[in-house]
XYZ file of C-alpha atoms in Angstrom:
614
model
C 8.430 -16.860 36.609
C 9.509 -14.686 33.598
C 8.200 -15.220 30.107
C 9.895 -13.208 27.282
C 7.271 -12.284 24.758
C 8.465 -11.027 21.387
C 5.839 -9.566 19.139
C 6.361 -11.683 16.047
C 3.136 -12.274 14.247
C -0.049 -10.352 13.615
C -3.103 -12.346 12.708
C -3.281 -11.488 9.028
C -0.270 -13.282 7.729
C 1.652 -9.895 7.782
C 4.302 -9.129 10.344
C 5.798 -5.809 11.545
C 7.729 -4.755 14.717
C 6.644 -1.256 15.879
C 6.306 -2.020 19.532
C 7.950 -4.945 21.325
C 6.494 -6.796 24.323
C 9.244 -7.836 26.580
C 7.965 -9.845 29.425
C 4.925 -10.817 31.526
C 5.937 -11.817 34.961
C 3.905 -14.168 37.278
C 1.973 -16.200 34.675
C 1.372 -19.777 35.570
C 3.567 -20.860 32.536
C 7.160 -22.024 32.361
C 9.664 -20.339 30.148
C 12.518 -22.173 28.389
C 14.153 -18.942 27.195
C 17.833 -18.963 28.359
C 18.965 -15.631 27.027
C 20.058 -13.150 29.799
C 17.312 -10.598 30.404
C 19.601 -7.723 29.684
C 20.170 -9.055 26.191
C 16.386 -9.300 25.639
C 15.982 -5.644 26.674
C 18.844 -4.630 24.311
C 17.261 -6.394 21.382
C 13.876 -4.852 21.821
C 15.263 -1.370 22.464
C 16.939 -1.682 19.098
C 13.523 -2.348 17.470
C 11.759 0.286 19.536
C 14.177 3.143 20.136
C 11.723 6.100 20.508
C 10.393 5.183 23.983
C 10.376 2.423 26.555
C 8.060 2.035 29.563
C 6.917 -0.538 32.164
C 3.588 -1.077 33.871
C 3.038 -3.358 36.799
C -0.352 -4.990 37.653
C -1.788 -7.764 39.778
C -4.012 -10.620 39.063
C -4.828 -12.311 42.365
C -1.597 -13.246 43.898
C 0.304 -12.833 40.723
C 2.387 -9.797 39.698
C 2.395 -8.960 35.979
C 5.064 -6.633 34.434
C 4.369 -5.322 31.028
C 7.087 -3.529 29.110
C 6.765 -1.773 25.712
C 9.372 -0.433 23.375
C 8.178 1.958 20.702
C 9.237 3.070 17.211
C 7.367 6.253 16.535
C 5.649 5.994 13.141
C 2.084 7.269 13.794
C 0.693 10.516 15.320
C 2.325 13.931 16.012
C 3.972 12.813 19.206
C 5.497 9.645 20.602
C 2.785 7.529 22.301
C 4.486 5.695 25.216
C 3.385 2.129 25.916
C 1.799 0.160 27.549
C -1.460 1.929 27.101
C -3.362 1.772 30.372
C -7.021 2.756 30.804
C -7.560 5.219 33.659
C -11.153 4.074 33.856
C -10.882 0.326 33.920
C -7.191 -0.580 34.450
C -7.056 -2.506 31.195
C -3.657 -2.772 29.531
C -2.801 -2.795 25.799
C 0.571 -3.275 24.191
C 0.151 -2.634 20.498
C 2.537 -3.857 17.820
C 1.058 -2.961 14.452
C -0.537 -0.473 12.102
C -4.222 0.307 11.476
C -4.303 1.371 7.776
C -8.242 0.941 7.401
C -11.220 -0.449 9.164
C -10.941 1.917 12.133
C -10.575 5.526 11.369
C -7.306 7.075 12.584
C -6.639 10.708 11.939
C -3.114 11.501 10.720
C -2.458 13.477 13.998
C -3.480 10.392 16.075
C -1.670 7.340 17.307
C -3.438 4.152 16.172
C -2.604 2.313 19.411
C -4.385 4.926 21.467
C -7.393 4.934 19.130
C -7.658 1.188 19.479
C -7.373 1.410 23.283
C -10.233 3.871 23.361
C -12.343 1.369 21.392
C -11.485 -1.486 23.701
C -12.093 0.672 26.684
C -15.625 1.449 25.514
C -16.576 -2.272 25.443
C -14.519 -3.291 28.600
C -17.566 -3.620 30.862
C -20.019 -4.641 28.100
C -21.404 -8.089 27.800
C -23.020 -10.322 30.384
C -20.273 -12.968 30.454
C -16.590 -13.659 29.657
C -17.618 -15.129 26.325
C -19.864 -12.193 25.441
C -17.038 -9.722 26.057
C -14.642 -11.888 23.967
C -17.048 -11.804 21.042
C -17.230 -7.969 21.184
C -13.439 -7.901 21.370
C -13.057 -10.052 18.281
C -15.501 -7.930 16.354
C -13.234 -4.897 16.871
C -10.072 -6.743 16.015
C -11.551 -8.259 12.842
C -12.255 -4.853 11.396
C -8.593 -3.809 11.381
C -6.808 -3.668 7.958
C -3.075 -3.814 8.593
C -0.516 -6.064 10.339
C -0.535 -6.407 14.143
C 0.586 -8.297 17.187
C -0.646 -7.264 20.713
C -1.139 -8.154 24.362
C -4.448 -6.985 25.887
C -5.043 -7.450 29.583
C -8.733 -7.260 30.438
C -8.490 -6.447 34.141
C -11.825 -4.781 34.733
C -14.291 -7.689 35.023
C -15.016 -11.438 34.727
C -11.745 -13.331 34.990
C -8.725 -11.100 34.295
C -8.472 -12.152 30.666
C -5.147 -11.920 28.819
C -5.508 -11.768 25.018
C -2.699 -11.903 22.509
C -1.445 -12.731 19.120
C 2.138 -13.099 18.168
C 3.233 -14.010 21.680
C 5.394 -17.184 22.125
C 4.681 -19.275 25.161
C 5.559 -22.620 26.761
C 3.108 -24.483 24.458
C 5.242 -23.488 21.538
C 8.780 -23.220 22.872
C 11.068 -21.248 20.488
C 8.397 -21.455 17.780
C 6.620 -18.697 15.917
C 3.042 -18.521 16.963
C 0.954 -19.122 13.746
C -1.060 -16.283 12.330
C -4.226 -18.317 12.761
C -6.169 -16.288 15.351
C -6.199 -14.620 18.786
C -5.302 -16.445 22.024
C -6.517 -15.878 25.559
C -5.814 -17.051 29.061
C -7.935 -16.526 32.274
C -5.504 -15.570 34.960
C -7.713 -16.250 37.959
C -8.358 -19.836 37.253
C -5.974 -21.339 39.860
C -3.780 -24.097 38.250
C -5.555 -23.989 34.952
C -3.128 -23.184 32.093
C -5.707 -23.792 29.315
C -5.246 -21.386 26.361
C -8.116 -20.602 24.226
C -7.834 -19.812 20.523
C -10.236 -17.664 18.537
C -9.557 -18.594 14.937
C -9.625 -16.846 11.704
C -12.074 -18.777 9.448
C -12.633 -18.710 5.751
C -16.083 -17.909 4.605
C -16.813 -21.476 3.759
C -15.879 -22.522 7.315
C -18.050 -19.739 8.765
C -21.113 -21.110 7.026
C -20.862 -24.214 9.128
C -20.724 -22.393 12.474
C -23.834 -22.196 14.528
C -23.968 -19.243 16.882
C -27.287 -19.241 18.766
C -26.763 -16.036 20.852
C -24.232 -13.288 21.182
C -21.337 -12.397 18.766
C -19.304 -15.276 17.289
C -16.096 -16.534 18.889
C -14.167 -16.434 15.648
C -13.094 -13.952 12.976
C -13.890 -14.163 9.325
C -11.133 -13.796 6.885
C -11.547 -10.723 4.800
C -10.571 -12.495 1.644
C -11.531 -15.830 0.009
C -9.431 -18.671 -1.460
C -7.716 -18.376 -4.758
C -10.121 -18.432 -7.601
C -10.026 -22.029 -8.763
C -11.783 -21.422 -12.120
C -9.841 -23.037 -15.026
C -9.847 -20.622 -18.056
C -11.527 -21.719 -21.128
C -9.841 -21.389 -24.589
C -12.186 -18.494 -25.417
C -10.968 -16.607 -22.351
C -7.293 -16.978 -22.987
C -5.239 -14.574 -24.925
C -3.598 -15.651 -28.213
C -0.242 -17.359 -27.755
C 2.893 -16.023 -29.461
C 3.444 -17.036 -33.137
C 5.995 -19.880 -33.371
C 8.447 -17.552 -35.156
C 8.123 -14.754 -32.516
C 11.466 -13.855 -31.072
C 11.330 -12.739 -27.430
C 14.212 -12.033 -25.126
C 15.466 -9.082 -23.015
C 16.585 -7.362 -26.175
C 12.946 -7.494 -27.647
C 10.900 -6.190 -24.741
C 8.329 -4.807 -27.222
C 6.948 -8.276 -27.915
C 4.029 -8.725 -25.447
C 1.008 -10.833 -25.270
C -2.278 -9.421 -26.656
C -4.318 -7.601 -23.943
C -7.915 -8.917 -23.700
C -10.752 -6.821 -22.256
C -10.534 -8.859 -19.136
C -6.859 -8.224 -18.770
C -7.396 -4.431 -19.531
C -9.748 -4.292 -16.597
C -7.371 -6.306 -14.453
C -4.452 -3.837 -15.156
C -6.632 -0.848 -14.252
C -7.961 -2.443 -11.078
C -4.383 -3.587 -10.003
C -2.952 -0.106 -10.389
C -5.853 1.405 -8.341
C -5.768 -1.261 -5.589
C -2.011 -1.502 -5.190
C -1.659 2.226 -5.442
C -4.142 2.720 -2.587
C -2.143 0.158 -0.560
C 1.144 2.087 -1.205
C -0.512 5.381 -0.387
C -1.771 4.146 2.989
C 1.724 2.874 3.853
C 3.704 6.007 2.880
C 1.363 8.844 3.983
C 1.495 10.342 7.467
C 4.986 9.134 8.419
C 6.333 11.515 11.006
C 9.056 13.708 9.721
C 12.212 13.683 11.944
C 14.703 15.207 9.580
C 14.799 18.009 6.919
C 11.999 18.307 4.401
C 13.975 16.883 1.448
C 15.315 13.862 3.424
C 13.846 10.425 2.729
C 11.198 9.004 5.047
C 10.589 5.963 2.880
C 13.147 3.476 1.628
C 12.564 0.558 -0.775
C 14.489 -2.722 -0.712
C 15.469 -2.345 -4.210
C 16.976 -5.123 -6.494
C 15.778 -3.346 -9.577
C 13.201 -6.079 -10.149
C 9.636 -5.822 -11.213
C 7.991 -5.831 -7.766
C 10.127 -3.084 -6.096
C 10.145 -0.970 -9.275
C 6.352 -0.758 -9.299
C 6.269 0.043 -5.668
C 8.835 2.877 -6.291
C 6.770 4.314 -9.178
C 3.554 4.204 -7.025
C 5.318 5.766 -3.989
C 6.334 8.667 -6.182
C 2.712 9.546 -6.631
C 1.927 9.908 -2.937
C 5.043 11.517 -1.438
C 5.652 15.336 -1.555
C 7.629 16.748 -4.429
C 11.226 17.429 -3.529
C 11.404 14.508 -0.965
C 13.858 11.779 -1.631
C 13.232 8.107 -1.728
C 16.014 5.850 -0.741
C 16.574 2.747 -2.978
C 18.587 0.265 -0.835
C 20.625 -1.989 -3.057
C 22.989 -4.456 -1.459
C 25.974 -6.410 -2.829
C 28.295 -8.862 -1.100
C 31.776 -9.864 -1.570
C 31.450 -13.615 -2.015
C 34.790 -15.515 -2.091
C 33.482 -18.120 -4.458
C 32.212 -15.516 -6.932
C 35.396 -13.481 -6.494
C 37.532 -16.531 -7.262
C 35.447 -17.378 -10.257
C 35.753 -13.815 -11.570
C 39.536 -13.890 -11.020
C 39.679 -17.119 -13.111
C 37.637 -15.652 -15.825
C 39.803 -12.507 -15.842
C 42.987 -14.569 -15.954
C 41.689 -16.557 -18.957
C 40.661 -13.384 -20.741
C 44.014 -11.900 -19.993
C 45.747 -15.043 -21.473
C 43.625 -14.690 -24.612
C 44.487 -11.065 -24.953
C 48.137 -11.620 -24.658
C 47.998 -14.096 -27.415
C 46.139 -11.571 -29.563
C 48.586 -8.869 -28.768
C 51.514 -11.157 -29.681
C 49.995 -11.552 -33.118
C 49.314 -7.797 -33.593
C 51.334 -4.654 -33.527
C 48.872 -2.705 -31.418
C 50.771 -3.137 -28.226
C 49.571 0.108 -26.739
C 45.927 -0.621 -27.406
C 46.497 -4.051 -25.895
C 47.868 -2.494 -22.674
C 44.690 -0.383 -22.350
C 42.467 -3.455 -22.818
C 44.505 -5.397 -20.532
C 44.022 -2.764 -17.765
C 40.292 -2.879 -18.250
C 40.119 -6.570 -17.819
C 42.245 -6.709 -14.703
C 40.187 -4.056 -13.138
C 36.888 -5.569 -14.287
C 35.196 -2.142 -14.289
C 35.458 1.281 -15.866
C 35.071 2.872 -12.418
C 38.139 4.242 -10.906
C 39.253 2.080 -7.981
C 39.551 3.944 -4.618
C 38.932 3.685 -0.935
C 35.283 4.196 -1.294
C 34.705 1.893 -4.172
C 36.246 -1.064 -2.349
C 37.063 -2.542 -5.791
C 33.812 -1.776 -7.493
C 33.855 -4.967 -9.577
C 33.630 -6.992 -6.375
C 30.180 -5.632 -5.617
C 29.030 -5.447 -9.235
C 26.484 -8.259 -8.377
C 23.463 -9.113 -10.578
C 21.113 -6.929 -8.404
C 23.556 -3.972 -8.697
C 23.447 -4.186 -12.450
C 19.733 -4.482 -12.576
C 19.266 -1.778 -9.963
C 21.133 0.765 -12.069
C 19.217 -0.130 -15.200
C 15.845 0.229 -13.377
C 17.117 3.439 -11.838
C 17.550 4.947 -15.239
C 13.925 4.051 -16.170
C 12.703 5.538 -12.824
C 14.573 8.829 -13.497
C 12.985 8.843 -16.950
C 9.420 8.439 -15.870
C 9.762 10.513 -12.566
C 12.536 13.074 -13.284
C 11.243 15.327 -10.467
C 11.900 12.823 -7.758
C 15.334 12.684 -6.025
C 16.086 9.029 -6.095
C 18.987 8.046 -3.688
C 20.459 4.892 -5.086
C 22.298 3.599 -2.044
C 25.125 1.240 -2.818
C 25.429 -1.008 0.207
C 28.632 -2.933 -0.234
C 29.412 -5.712 2.298
C 32.950 -7.127 2.434
C 33.169 -10.893 3.344
C 34.824 -10.232 6.701
C 31.934 -7.805 7.816
C 29.297 -10.402 6.738
C 31.052 -13.066 8.676
C 31.451 -10.904 11.789
C 27.615 -10.489 11.964
C 26.743 -14.083 10.984
C 26.007 -15.312 14.605
C 23.978 -12.190 15.359
C 21.762 -12.613 12.281
C 21.326 -16.261 13.076
C 20.059 -15.332 16.472
C 17.433 -12.962 14.892
C 15.974 -15.543 12.546
C 15.604 -18.270 15.172
C 13.776 -20.715 15.263
C 14.579 -20.788 11.467
C 18.132 -22.098 10.872
C 18.530 -23.204 7.250
C 21.260 -22.119 4.911
C 18.667 -20.301 2.605
C 17.011 -18.524 5.504
C 20.541 -17.241 6.597
C 21.344 -16.143 3.050
C 18.061 -14.160 2.724
C 18.312 -12.758 6.192
C 21.881 -11.461 5.452
C 20.865 -9.548 2.505
C 17.844 -7.942 4.310
C 19.855 -7.194 7.440
C 22.624 -5.195 5.714
C 20.143 -3.583 3.228
C 17.815 -2.359 6.109
C 20.785 -1.086 8.037
C 21.197 1.356 5.252
C 24.875 2.162 5.503
C 26.353 2.573 2.122
C 27.449 5.083 -0.655
C 25.707 7.496 -3.096
C 27.325 8.552 -6.377
C 27.821 12.280 -6.669
C 27.614 14.212 -9.886
C 31.263 13.291 -10.612
C 30.490 9.494 -10.384
C 32.406 9.255 -7.167
C 31.005 7.235 -4.182
C 30.460 9.188 -1.064
C 29.350 7.717 2.386
C 25.588 7.838 3.004
C 23.375 6.351 5.773
C 19.662 6.052 5.120
C 17.462 7.502 7.850
C 14.257 6.213 6.383
C 12.250 4.301 9.128
C 9.630 2.800 6.756
C 10.884 0.202 4.114
C 8.674 -1.044 1.435
C 9.179 -4.647 0.332
C 7.717 -6.442 -2.647
C 7.060 -9.644 -0.683
C 3.824 -11.345 -1.645
C 3.999 -10.514 -5.403
C 5.672 -13.776 -6.440
C 3.454 -15.925 -4.130
C 0.290 -14.473 -5.493
C 1.247 -13.843 -9.164
C 3.181 -17.015 -10.014
C 6.743 -15.750 -9.940
C 8.649 -18.847 -8.701
C 10.054 -21.625 -10.869
C 7.970 -24.092 -8.890
C 4.857 -22.539 -10.325
C 6.250 -23.326 -13.799
C 6.950 -26.819 -12.800
C 3.439 -27.249 -11.458
C 2.022 -25.848 -14.665
C 4.016 -28.361 -16.755
C 2.941 -31.324 -14.762
C -0.633 -30.477 -13.841
C -1.693 -27.593 -16.047
C -3.957 -24.856 -14.706
C -5.363 -26.880 -11.891
C -1.886 -27.635 -10.531
C -0.808 -23.992 -10.847
C -3.906 -22.899 -8.902
C -3.131 -25.355 -6.067
C 0.451 -24.051 -5.963
C -0.567 -20.458 -5.665
C -2.995 -21.332 -2.893
C -0.300 -23.212 -0.976
C 2.074 -20.221 -1.297
C -0.611 -17.840 0.034
C -1.398 -20.162 2.924
C 2.188 -20.521 4.160
C 3.672 -17.101 3.535
C 3.507 -16.145 7.201
C 5.551 -19.087 8.392
C 7.998 -19.055 5.494
C 8.908 -15.363 5.388
C 7.226 -12.801 7.465
C 8.523 -13.510 11.020
C 12.183 -13.852 9.803
C 12.056 -10.673 7.634
C 10.374 -8.709 10.405
C 12.937 -9.577 13.095
C 15.775 -8.863 10.852
C 14.553 -5.491 9.598
C 13.341 -4.209 12.943
C 16.750 -4.947 14.362
C 17.823 -1.467 13.001
C 14.769 0.392 14.257
C 13.067 0.207 10.897
C 9.657 -1.073 9.922
C 8.959 -3.246 6.853
C 5.654 -2.599 5.055
C 4.216 -4.934 2.443
C 1.840 -3.364 -0.097
C 1.179 -6.645 -1.914
C -0.074 -8.145 1.296
C -2.712 -5.471 2.021
C -5.984 -7.128 2.634
C -7.544 -5.429 -0.337
C -4.764 -6.494 -2.685
C -4.967 -10.080 -1.471
C -8.797 -9.985 -1.863
C -8.476 -8.637 -5.348
C -5.782 -10.995 -6.599
C -7.509 -14.029 -5.005
C -10.755 -13.203 -6.962
C -9.012 -12.892 -10.311
C -8.976 -15.785 -12.780
C -5.611 -17.412 -12.711
C -4.627 -16.574 -16.389
C -5.086 -12.905 -15.643
C -2.383 -13.171 -13.046
C 0.101 -15.665 -14.534
C 0.085 -17.284 -17.924
C 2.889 -19.825 -18.188
C 2.058 -20.704 -21.845
C 4.404 -17.742 -22.578
C 8.190 -17.773 -22.166
C 10.176 -16.642 -19.155
C 10.057 -12.916 -18.733
C 6.527 -12.767 -20.143
C 4.161 -15.254 -18.594
C 5.094 -15.297 -14.908
C 3.518 -12.365 -13.093
C 1.935 -11.273 -16.280
C -0.371 -8.889 -14.730
C 2.367 -6.997 -13.028
C 4.430 -6.927 -16.192
C 1.461 -5.166 -17.901
C 1.084 -2.760 -14.898
C 4.820 -1.950 -15.265
C 4.427 -1.151 -18.926
C 1.407 1.014 -18.076
C 3.595 2.854 -15.483
C 6.136 3.529 -18.170
C 8.725 0.763 -17.715
C 9.538 -0.770 -21.091
C 12.736 -2.688 -20.294
C 12.208 -3.635 -16.724
C 8.778 -5.082 -17.470
C 10.719 -8.093 -18.935
C 13.038 -8.696 -15.918
C 13.233 -12.362 -14.726
C 12.756 -13.432 -11.211
C 16.001 -13.784 -9.282
C 16.171 -14.830 -5.645
C 17.725 -12.156 -3.380
C 20.501 -14.526 -2.187
C 21.617 -15.009 -5.777
C 21.059 -11.391 -6.838
C 23.085 -10.013 -3.914
C 25.409 -13.057 -3.867
C 24.746 -14.051 -0.257
C 24.349 -17.676 -1.280
C 27.279 -20.042 -0.453
C 29.277 -17.318 1.378
C 32.137 -19.659 2.179
C 35.162 -21.157 0.320
C 33.454 -24.500 0.523
C 30.137 -23.133 -0.290
C 29.436 -25.427 -3.376
C 28.500 -28.239 -0.920
C 25.774 -26.132 0.782
C 22.177 -26.917 0.159
C 19.514 -24.293 0.760
C 17.409 -26.469 3.135
C 20.187 -27.908 5.176
C 20.780 -26.681 8.771
C 23.401 -24.057 9.151
C 26.793 -25.348 10.304
C 27.479 -23.466 13.588
C 30.882 -25.224 14.360
C 32.805 -22.117 13.238
C 31.099 -19.953 15.757
């Protein structure tokens, strides 16, 4: 039997793809995976291009083959996988990052450090359950995203532990980030899989463990603070005659003492999260070349991450800002119709005036749609002048103002319709089992952005080809879910006030792993890159969950003020005046991947993708 095993989910609702587990041969389970084995190897080598290795072991009459593909991001040298203990024969395939909880020196590889910890307890405990408890204690201390396979060969019953490993019980489904699973391989004919869950503190209190370590892991953060703010705690609302829009960013809500403390704490906690995720990345290029990239729409979340990353990377080192725009036939057609209408109006104006020459100049500008000279590298710049491109350049100007010593590589990633269509089936493969129109639209934007092939503007304003070599990409995922950035939060507040808003925030935190993380991880890792999510650091989630709701989001205020109010204050504190008022815009609309067909107006985000054209 062959069971493909893609490392999809760590057990803290965060996902990354550093090392990929390809197969375990000989397990008493049945696989429904129909892809050719060579294709599976190809996919995982794309995600782990630094090194690939195989280890063969036996459990009774069964032969087990472990395969690991590694993307080198920790330690001075590439640590090949699987990790195998010379003392016990235990095997670890590690797909993740240890940012805290277990000390890892910047010269060390975290997978090796973890293997040493597990090796030390391999023969401890008087029973299978006792060892499992010790194992869970170690895993629960880790701050960072992970998936793994751990084969405990040395005693008891040849236990196989894992998280993020699809199996027959969940065919073509993402294993939920709800715990660690195990299987005893020497129990003939018994396919029972045990689950050791993550439990909230309230659930832990009801557990009664008589002897030995508990067979569960306690979540390191609590539920969203459900305290409804009192009138005395709330900041003053805007006066009725106050005018707020993007042209008046100076009009901001009063900052209470509680909010002042929240801003300070947020900068400290989020800054520490960013620091841990950008420091100690091995350098493979020249000292000035970027090791870190940011998925950059110019919005509030990614802008704050960029400003904080600037604090913790060496001076003179570039940071790549990856900004993607698509040629969308529907948008191009609408723009052409708008230009034609403007041209018609202009001709009428010219017919009534004697300024024919001036009219000709204006006409040229309208037809081109841009002041940038058209050329082979611009690919008709107006085509890719999508909302996120406009916002991106506005935010770049603010970044250069507050951090003039940093070399910011604003990478214009321009995707023609034909190229997007050519990779559609490939991207659909990566996001499986997800298959909605919305998932495809989002995945397309991230797939091309993380590929990093685009253009930089030189000092003459000309676009020159550039390919980002940054292996670590920072993402703002988690900010909207925890800070009330979605329109659904506004609707909940309208219908059920603070209580409804709190429930909506809790729902988003609970389901973020199944809605976003597996999809985004598989897409980004397809280019040998690793996504890191500072807003989903354990300490950040713990801090935001503990905050009173109005200190995170106050929807009494208008759009561009109340949603993610804490982060807007943080942005102003970091020096961003204009960008602190940016509205939330979903990536599929900002990059124009939504409705990428001539008949796109009939598409609905939650409908299943039509594969008939493939």
